[in-house]
Coordinates of C-alpha atoms in Angstrom, one line a residue:
M1 CA -4.5 27.3 15.7
I2 CA -2.0 29.6 13.9
A3 CA 0.7 31.0 16.2
R4 CA 1.5 34.7 16.1
R5 CA 3.5 35.9 13.2
I6 CA 7.2 36.8 13.8
W7 CA 8.6 39.6 11.7
R8 CA 12.3 40.7 11.6
S9 CA 13.8 43.9 10.2
H10 CA 16.4 42.1 8.1
R11 CA 15.3 40.3 5.0
F12 CA 17.0 38.4 2.2
L13 CA 15.7 37.7 -1.3
R14 CA 16.2 34.2 -2.6
S15 CA 14.6 32.2 -5.4
F16 CA 13.7 28.5 -5.2
T17 CA 13.4 26.2 -8.2
S18 CA 12.1 22.7 -8.6
S19 CA 12.2 20.3 -11.6
S20 CA 8.7 19.1 -10.8
V21 CA 7.0 22.4 -9.9
C22 CA 6.6 25.7 -11.7
A23 CA 6.3 28.4 -9.1
P24 CA 5.3 32.0 -9.7
P25 CA 7.7 34.7 -8.5
F26 CA 7.4 35.5 -4.9
R27 CA 9.5 37.3 -2.3
V28 CA 11.3 35.3 0.3
P29 CA 12.6 37.0 3.5
E30 CA 16.2 38.1 3.4
Y31 CA 19.1 37.5 5.8
H32 CA 22.1 39.7 6.7
S33 CA 25.1 38.6 8.5
R34 CA 25.7 40.1 11.9
S35 CA 29.1 38.5 12.2
S36 CA 32.4 39.7 10.7
S37 CA 33.4 36.1 10.0
S38 CA 33.2 34.7 6.5
P39 CA 29.7 33.4 5.7
A40 CA 31.2 30.4 4.1
S41 CA 32.9 29.5 7.3
R42 CA 30.0 29.5 9.7
P43 CA 26.8 27.6 9.9
F44 CA 23.5 29.4 9.8
L45 CA 20.1 28.9 11.5
V46 CA 17.0 28.7 9.3
H47 CA 13.8 29.4 11.1
T48 CA 10.3 28.2 10.0
L49 CA 9.8 28.7 6.3
T50 CA 6.4 28.4 4.5
L51 CA 6.6 28.0 0.8
M52 CA 3.8 27.8 -1.8
K53 CA 4.2 25.2 -4.6
W54 CA 2.1 25.4 -7.7
S55 CA 0.9 22.3 -9.6
G56 CA -1.9 22.6 -12.1
G57 CA -3.4 25.6 -10.4
S58 CA -3.7 23.9 -7.0
R59 CA -1.8 25.0 -3.9
S60 CA 0.1 22.9 -1.4
W61 CA 1.7 24.4 1.7
F62 CA 4.9 23.0 3.1
S63 CA 6.8 24.0 6.3
N64 CA 10.5 23.9 7.1
E65 CA 11.2 23.6 10.8
A66 CA 14.2 25.4 12.4
M67 CA 17.4 23.6 11.7
S68 CA 21.2 24.2 11.5
I69 CA 22.7 23.7 8.1
D70 CA 26.3 24.0 6.9
S71 CA 26.4 26.9 4.5
N72 CA 28.7 25.0 2.2
A73 CA 26.0 22.3 1.7
G74 CA 23.7 22.1 -1.3
L75 CA 20.0 21.3 -1.2
V76 CA 18.8 18.3 -3.2
D77 CA 15.2 17.3 -3.9
V78 CA 14.5 13.6 -3.3
P79 CA 11.4 12.6 -5.4
L80 CA 9.1 9.6 -5.1
A81 CA 10.6 7.1 -7.4
Q82 CA 8.8 4.4 -9.5
T83 CA 7.9 1.8 -6.9
G84 CA 6.6 -0.8 -9.3
E85 CA 5.2 -1.4 -12.8
G86 CA 2.2 0.7 -13.5
I87 CA 2.4 2.6 -10.2
A88 CA 1.6 6.3 -10.7
E89 CA 1.0 7.4 -7.1
C90 CA 1.5 6.3 -3.5
E91 CA 0.0 7.2 -0.1
L92 CA 2.5 8.5 2.5
L93 CA 2.0 6.5 5.6
K94 CA 4.6 7.9 8.0
W95 CA 7.9 9.6 8.3
F96 CA 10.9 8.1 10.1
V97 CA 12.7 11.5 10.2
K98 CA 11.8 15.1 11.0
E99 CA 13.2 18.4 9.7
G100 CA 16.7 19.0 11.1
D101 CA 17.6 15.3 11.6
S102 CA 20.9 14.0 10.3
V103 CA 20.5 11.1 7.9
E104 CA 23.0 8.4 6.6
E105 CA 23.1 6.7 3.3
F106 CA 20.4 4.0 3.0
Q107 CA 18.6 5.2 6.2
P108 CA 14.8 4.9 5.9
L109 CA 13.1 8.3 5.3
C110 CA 9.5 7.3 5.1
E111 CA 7.0 4.6 4.4
V112 CA 4.6 4.7 1.4
Q113 CA 1.8 2.4 0.2
S114 CA 0.9 1.8 -3.4
D115 CA -2.1 -0.2 -4.5
K116 CA 0.1 -3.2 -4.5
A117 CA 2.5 -3.1 -1.5
T118 CA 4.0 -1.0 1.4
I119 CA 7.5 0.2 0.7
E120 CA 10.2 2.0 2.7
I121 CA 11.9 4.9 0.9
T122 CA 15.6 5.2 1.9
S123 CA 18.1 8.0 1.5
R124 CA 20.7 7.9 -1.2
F125 CA 22.7 10.6 0.5
K126 CA 24.3 11.6 3.8
G127 CA 23.2 15.0 5.1
K128 CA 20.4 16.8 6.9
V129 CA 16.6 17.0 6.4
A130 CA 16.0 20.5 5.2
L131 CA 12.3 20.3 4.1
I132 CA 9.6 17.7 4.4
S133 CA 7.1 18.3 1.6
H134 CA 4.2 16.1 2.5
S135 CA 2.2 14.9 5.6
P136 CA 1.0 11.3 6.3
G137 CA -2.1 10.6 4.4
D138 CA -1.1 12.6 1.4
I139 CA -1.4 11.0 -2.1
I140 CA 2.0 11.7 -3.9
K141 CA 2.5 11.3 -7.6
V142 CA 5.6 9.6 -8.9
G143 CA 8.3 12.3 -9.5
E144 CA 6.9 14.6 -6.8
T145 CA 9.4 15.8 -4.2
L146 CA 9.2 13.9 -0.9
V147 CA 11.9 15.6 1.0
R148 CA 14.7 18.1 0.5
L149 CA 18.1 17.2 1.9
A150 CA 21.1 19.3 2.7
V151 CA 24.1 17.4 1.4
E152 CA 27.9 18.1 1.4
D153 CA 28.3 17.9 -2.4
A154 CA 25.2 18.8 -4.4
Q155 CA 26.9 18.1 -7.8
D156 CA 27.8 14.5 -6.8
A157 CA 24.3 14.1 -5.5
L158 CA 22.9 15.4 -8.8
L159 CA 24.8 12.7 -10.7
V160 CA 23.7 9.9 -8.4
T161 CA 20.1 10.9 -8.4
S162 CA 19.9 11.6 -12.1
D163 CA 21.0 8.0 -12.8
S164 CA 18.8 6.3 -10.2
L165 CA 15.7 8.4 -9.8
G166 CA 15.7 10.8 -12.8
I167 CA 14.5 13.9 -10.9
V168 CA 16.8 16.0 -8.8
N169 CA 16.9 19.7 -8.0
P170 CA 20.1 20.9 -6.2
V171 CA 19.8 24.4 -4.8
C172 CA 22.9 26.4 -3.9
S173 CA 22.8 27.5 -0.3
K174 CA 25.9 29.6 0.0
Q175 CA 24.2 32.7 1.4
K176 CA 24.4 34.6 4.6
T177 CA 21.5 34.2 7.0
D178 CA 20.0 35.6 10.1
D179 CA 16.2 35.7 10.5
L180 CA 13.2 34.8 8.4
V181 CA 9.6 35.9 7.9
G182 CA 7.1 33.1 8.1
A183 CA 3.9 31.8 9.7
L184 CA 4.4 29.4 12.6
S185 CA 1.9 26.6 12.5
T186 CA 1.5 22.9 13.3
P187 CA 1.2 20.2 10.6
A188 CA -2.5 19.8 11.4
V189 CA -3.1 23.5 10.7
R190 CA -1.1 23.4 7.5
N191 CA -3.1 20.4 6.3
L192 CA -6.4 22.3 7.1
A193 CA -5.2 25.4 5.3
K194 CA -4.2 23.3 2.3
D195 CA -7.7 21.6 2.2
L196 CA -9.5 25.0 2.4
G197 CA -7.2 26.7 -0.1
I198 CA -6.2 29.4 2.4
D199 CA -2.9 31.3 2.2
I200 CA -1.6 30.7 5.7
N201 CA 0.8 33.6 5.4
V202 CA -1.9 36.2 5.2
I203 CA -3.8 35.0 8.3
T204 CA -3.2 36.9 11.5
G205 CA -3.0 34.4 14.4
T206 CA -4.4 35.0 17.8
D207 CA -2.9 34.3 21.2
S208 CA -6.0 32.4 22.4
V209 CA -9.0 30.8 21.0
S210 CA -12.6 30.5 22.1
S211 CA -13.6 27.2 23.5
K212 CA -16.5 27.2 21.0
H213 CA -15.1 28.6 17.8
A214 CA -12.0 30.1 16.0
D215 CA -12.0 32.7 13.3
V216 CA -10.3 31.4 10.2
V217 CA -10.8 34.0 7.5
G218 CA -11.1 37.7 7.7
G219 CA -14.8 37.7 7.0
G220 CA -15.5 36.2 10.4
D221 CA -16.5 32.7 9.2
S222 CA -16.0 30.2 12.0
I223 CA -15.5 26.5 12.3
S224 CA -17.3 24.8 15.1
T225 CA -15.2 22.6 17.4
I226 CA -18.3 20.9 18.7
A227 CA -18.6 17.6 16.8
S228 CA -21.9 15.9 16.5
S229 CA -22.0 12.1 16.7
F230 CA -24.7 12.2 13.9
E231 CA -22.6 14.1 11.4
D232 CA -21.7 12.5 8.0
K233 CA -18.0 11.5 7.7
T234 CA -16.1 11.4 4.4
V235 CA -13.5 8.6 4.3
P236 CA -10.9 8.7 1.5
L237 CA -9.9 5.4 0.0
R238 CA -6.3 4.6 0.4
G239 CA -3.9 1.8 -0.4
F240 CA -5.5 -1.6 -1.0
N241 CA -9.0 -0.2 -0.7
R242 CA -8.2 2.2 -3.5
A243 CA -6.8 -0.7 -5.7
M244 CA -10.0 -2.7 -5.0
V245 CA -12.1 0.0 -6.6
K246 CA -10.1 -0.3 -9.8
T247 CA -9.9 -4.1 -10.0
M248 CA -13.6 -4.7 -9.2
T249 CA -14.7 -2.0 -11.6
M250 CA -12.8 -3.8 -14.4
A251 CA -14.1 -7.2 -13.3
T252 CA -17.7 -6.2 -13.7
K253 CA -17.1 -5.6 -17.4
V254 CA -16.1 -9.3 -17.9
P255 CA -18.9 -11.9 -18.5
H256 CA -19.0 -14.1 -15.5
F257 CA -20.8 -17.3 -14.7
H258 CA -20.9 -19.2 -11.4
F259 CA -20.7 -22.9 -10.6
V260 CA -21.8 -24.0 -7.1
E261 CA -20.9 -27.4 -5.6
E262 CA -20.9 -29.0 -2.1
I263 CA -17.9 -31.1 -0.9
N264 CA -17.9 -33.7 1.8
C265 CA -15.0 -32.7 4.1
D266 CA -15.1 -35.6 6.6
S267 CA -11.7 -36.9 5.4
L268 CA -10.2 -33.4 5.4
V269 CA -11.3 -32.9 9.0
E270 CA -9.7 -36.2 10.0
L271 CA -6.5 -35.3 8.1
K272 CA -6.2 -31.9 9.8
Q273 CA -6.7 -33.6 13.2
F274 CA -3.9 -36.1 12.4
F275 CA -1.5 -33.3 11.5
K276 CA -2.3 -31.4 14.7
E277 CA -1.8 -34.5 16.9
N278 CA 1.6 -35.3 15.2
N279 CA 2.9 -31.8 15.0
T280 CA 6.3 -31.4 16.5
D281 CA 6.9 -27.7 15.6
S282 CA 5.0 -25.3 17.8
T283 CA 5.5 -22.5 15.2
I284 CA 3.3 -24.3 12.7
K285 CA -0.5 -24.1 12.8
H286 CA -2.3 -26.7 10.7
T287 CA -5.5 -25.6 8.9
F288 CA -7.7 -26.9 6.1
L289 CA -6.4 -24.4 3.6
P290 CA -3.0 -25.9 2.7
T291 CA -4.6 -29.2 1.7
L292 CA -7.3 -27.3 -0.3
I293 CA -4.5 -25.4 -2.0
K294 CA -2.5 -28.5 -2.9
S295 CA -5.5 -30.4 -4.1
L296 CA -6.5 -27.4 -6.2
S297 CA -3.1 -27.4 -7.9
M298 CA -3.4 -31.1 -8.7
A299 CA -6.8 -30.5 -10.4
L300 CA -5.3 -27.5 -12.3
S301 CA -2.7 -29.9 -13.8
K302 CA -5.5 -31.8 -15.5
Y303 CA -7.4 -28.6 -16.5
P304 CA -4.8 -26.1 -17.5
F305 CA -7.3 -23.6 -19.0
V306 CA -8.6 -22.8 -15.5
N307 CA -5.0 -21.7 -14.7
S308 CA -4.7 -19.1 -17.5
C309 CA -5.3 -15.5 -18.5
F310 CA -6.9 -13.9 -21.5
N311 CA -5.3 -11.3 -23.8
E312 CA -8.3 -9.3 -25.0
E313 CA -6.3 -7.3 -27.6
S314 CA -4.8 -10.3 -29.4
L315 CA -7.7 -12.7 -28.5
E316 CA -5.2 -15.2 -27.1
I317 CA -5.3 -17.4 -24.0
I318 CA -2.0 -17.7 -22.1
L319 CA -1.8 -21.0 -20.2
K320 CA 0.3 -20.4 -17.1
G321 CA 3.1 -22.9 -16.4
S322 CA 3.2 -22.1 -12.6
H323 CA 0.4 -22.6 -10.2
N324 CA 0.6 -19.3 -8.2
I325 CA -2.4 -19.7 -6.0
G326 CA -3.7 -16.4 -4.4
V327 CA -5.4 -16.3 -1.0
A328 CA -7.7 -13.3 -0.3
M329 CA -6.9 -11.8 3.1
A330 CA -9.0 -9.3 4.9
T331 CA -6.8 -6.9 7.0
E332 CA -7.4 -3.7 8.7
H333 CA -5.5 -2.0 5.8
G334 CA -8.0 -3.5 3.3
L335 CA -8.4 -6.6 1.1
V336 CA -5.1 -8.0 -0.3
V337 CA -4.4 -11.1 -2.3
P338 CA -0.9 -12.5 -2.0
N339 CA -0.1 -15.7 -3.8
I340 CA 1.9 -18.8 -3.0
K341 CA 4.3 -19.4 -5.9
N342 CA 4.8 -22.7 -7.7
V343 CA 2.4 -24.7 -5.6
Q344 CA 2.7 -27.7 -8.0
S345 CA 6.3 -28.1 -6.7
L346 CA 5.6 -27.6 -3.0
S347 CA 4.8 -30.1 -0.2
L348 CA 1.9 -29.6 2.2
L349 CA 4.3 -28.5 4.9
E350 CA 6.0 -26.0 2.6
I351 CA 2.6 -24.6 1.6
T352 CA 1.7 -24.3 5.3
K353 CA 4.8 -22.3 6.1
E354 CA 4.5 -20.0 3.1
L355 CA 0.9 -19.3 3.9
S356 CA 1.8 -18.4 7.5
R357 CA 4.5 -16.1 6.2
L358 CA 2.1 -14.3 3.9
Q359 CA -0.5 -13.9 6.5
H360 CA 2.0 -12.4 9.0
L361 CA 3.2 -9.9 6.4
A362 CA -0.4 -9.0 5.4
T363 CA -1.5 -8.4 9.0
N364 CA 1.5 -6.1 9.5
N365 CA 1.1 -4.3 6.1
K366 CA 4.5 -5.5 5.0
L367 CA 3.8 -7.4 1.9
N368 CA 6.3 -7.0 -1.0
P369 CA 5.2 -6.4 -4.6
E370 CA 6.6 -9.8 -5.4
D371 CA 4.2 -11.4 -2.9
I372 CA 1.2 -10.0 -4.7
A373 CA 2.2 -10.1 -8.4
G374 CA 1.9 -13.0 -10.7
G375 CA -1.2 -14.8 -9.3
T376 CA -2.9 -17.4 -11.6
I377 CA -6.0 -18.3 -9.6
T378 CA -7.5 -17.1 -6.3
L379 CA -9.2 -18.7 -3.3
S380 CA -11.5 -16.6 -1.1
N381 CA -12.0 -18.3 2.3
I382 CA -15.1 -16.5 3.4
G383 CA -16.0 -19.5 5.6
A384 CA -13.2 -18.4 8.0
I385 CA -15.3 -15.4 8.9
G386 CA -18.8 -16.8 8.3
G387 CA -21.3 -17.6 5.5
K388 CA -22.1 -20.7 3.6
F389 CA -21.1 -19.4 0.2
G390 CA -20.5 -16.2 -1.7
S391 CA -20.5 -15.0 -5.4
P392 CA -17.0 -13.7 -6.0
L393 CA -15.8 -11.4 -8.8
L394 CA -12.7 -12.2 -10.9
N395 CA -9.3 -11.1 -9.8
L396 CA -8.2 -10.0 -13.3
P397 CA -6.3 -11.1 -15.4
E398 CA -7.1 -14.5 -13.8
V399 CA -10.0 -16.4 -15.3
A400 CA -11.3 -18.1 -12.2
I401 CA -11.8 -17.4 -8.5
I402 CA -13.2 -19.8 -5.9
A403 CA -15.2 -18.8 -2.7
L404 CA -15.0 -21.3 0.1
G405 CA -17.9 -21.5 2.6
R406 CA -17.7 -22.6 6.1
I407 CA -17.5 -26.4 6.9
E408 CA -20.6 -27.4 8.9
K409 CA -22.2 -30.6 10.1
V410 CA -25.4 -31.4 8.3
P411 CA -27.6 -34.5 8.0
K412 CA -27.2 -36.6 4.9
F413 CA -28.9 -39.7 3.5
S414 CA -27.0 -42.8 2.4
K415 CA -28.1 -44.9 -0.6
D416 CA -30.2 -47.2 1.7
G417 CA -32.0 -44.2 3.2
A418 CA -30.1 -44.0 6.5
V419 CA -29.3 -40.6 8.0
Y420 CA -25.7 -39.8 8.9
P421 CA -23.8 -36.5 9.8
A422 CA -21.4 -35.1 7.3
S423 CA -19.0 -32.1 7.3
I424 CA -20.1 -30.1 4.2
M425 CA -18.4 -27.2 2.5
M426 CA -20.1 -25.1 -0.3
V427 CA -17.8 -23.8 -3.0
N428 CA -18.7 -21.2 -5.7
I429 CA -16.4 -20.9 -8.7
A430 CA -16.7 -17.7 -10.7
A431 CA -15.3 -18.1 -14.2
D432 CA -14.5 -15.9 -17.2
H433 CA -17.0 -17.0 -19.8
R434 CA -14.8 -15.8 -22.6
V435 CA -12.3 -18.5 -21.8
L436 CA -14.2 -21.2 -19.8
D437 CA -17.5 -22.9 -20.4
G438 CA -19.7 -24.6 -17.9
A439 CA -18.8 -28.1 -18.8
T440 CA -15.0 -27.5 -18.3
V441 CA -15.6 -25.8 -14.9
A442 CA -17.9 -28.6 -13.8
R443 CA -15.4 -31.3 -14.7
F444 CA -12.6 -29.4 -13.0
C445 CA -14.6 -28.9 -9.8
G446 CA -15.4 -32.6 -9.9
Q447 CA -11.7 -33.5 -10.0
W448 CA -10.9 -31.1 -7.2
K449 CA -13.8 -32.5 -5.1
E450 CA -12.5 -36.0 -5.5
Y451 CA -9.0 -35.1 -4.3
I452 CA -10.6 -33.4 -1.2
E453 CA -13.0 -36.2 -0.4
K454 CA -10.4 -38.9 -1.0
P455 CA -7.0 -37.5 0.1
E456 CA -5.4 -40.9 -0.4
L457 CA -5.7 -40.2 -4.2
L458 CA -4.0 -36.8 -3.6
M459 CA -1.1 -38.5 -1.8
L460 CA -0.8 -41.1 -4.5
Q461 CA -0.4 -38.6 -7.3
M462 CA 1.6 -35.9 -5.6
R463 CA 5.2 -35.5 -6.7

């Protein structure tokens, strides 16, 4: 609901500029000093201010909560900086500050999420928060203003920000103030007005609202507050889910083929049980995955084309020197694929610890861009959730991805016809047919299978 409008008799005309926004001329309420003291020597109080910023014909509404600012301070726009290579936009997850808060250098301002990682944005200046330009859930382009800070020396701030971020808009604030015209509203109301394209300043608020509906526009249209459990719901894709749309769309354009094999995991089960029984570190949890990752790296050493990427423009295959093995992780924030770097140089214990670290960060949505970048091949452990096997799509620019089914006891026949139980896992290797052929993938999988079924060979050849 929009609160009642507050009008004052004294007004002040002031223009606002932004390096990233071209705003049409509009009148801003004026202030007049009611004190005989010098305006430069006393602080002023800024009440709620609603501004309209124009970008490509669309309107966004921002609100400035009441705060006290030193009149000698300058206002500096802090834009969203480039958070990683190829990142053009980020989703704002949450604010750590609110309008009117004092901030120190390097203090966290907000948390944003790109399609690669979650990042904290920190302040480069000491001052006060004058204007928060976006709400959580907004998609912000690189270069757009995140927050406006009141700093002691705007010129110094301009030099620092120009060197580090490239976009700064210092606004002189040496003006006398008193009262301000504006529409008082909550962030939820401002977001609703922005979505509906409504000028919140021309709406006359009411003191109360009907329990069934509220008038939003002058024509009497109403928005029902009675929600039906059968209504459709539109869910915007954000963060990792948004990235998955792009990567999977690109993957469908690549000619895939799949190779399916079953692996006897009796020895793997025994090895895991041995590790558990002899574990002296309660912080370490032994699973099948570290051994599968290490044995995969050993097989890649013999078949380097499986650990490669394809340059479509130059028609070149790049054989990767490091085995950066990615592990697909399903989190409440979406699917993410961090990778363990240089597996060929790590022990089983080191792989176990690194896998645990990545899983913890992924669960808490704290993965760094470095944890995700640079993968050379991916494992998708669908068996941990359920299912015998899956048909994965490539995680480009990698040329292979492997889906691991669950390990289950099934009856098998020996050469003499006797029936015996075996722990069997189905694996499905998806490969880029522009780089790999069926024979190469079959031989590679056979080598990997041998290391899993006979871990003593793995131990013998490990460095």
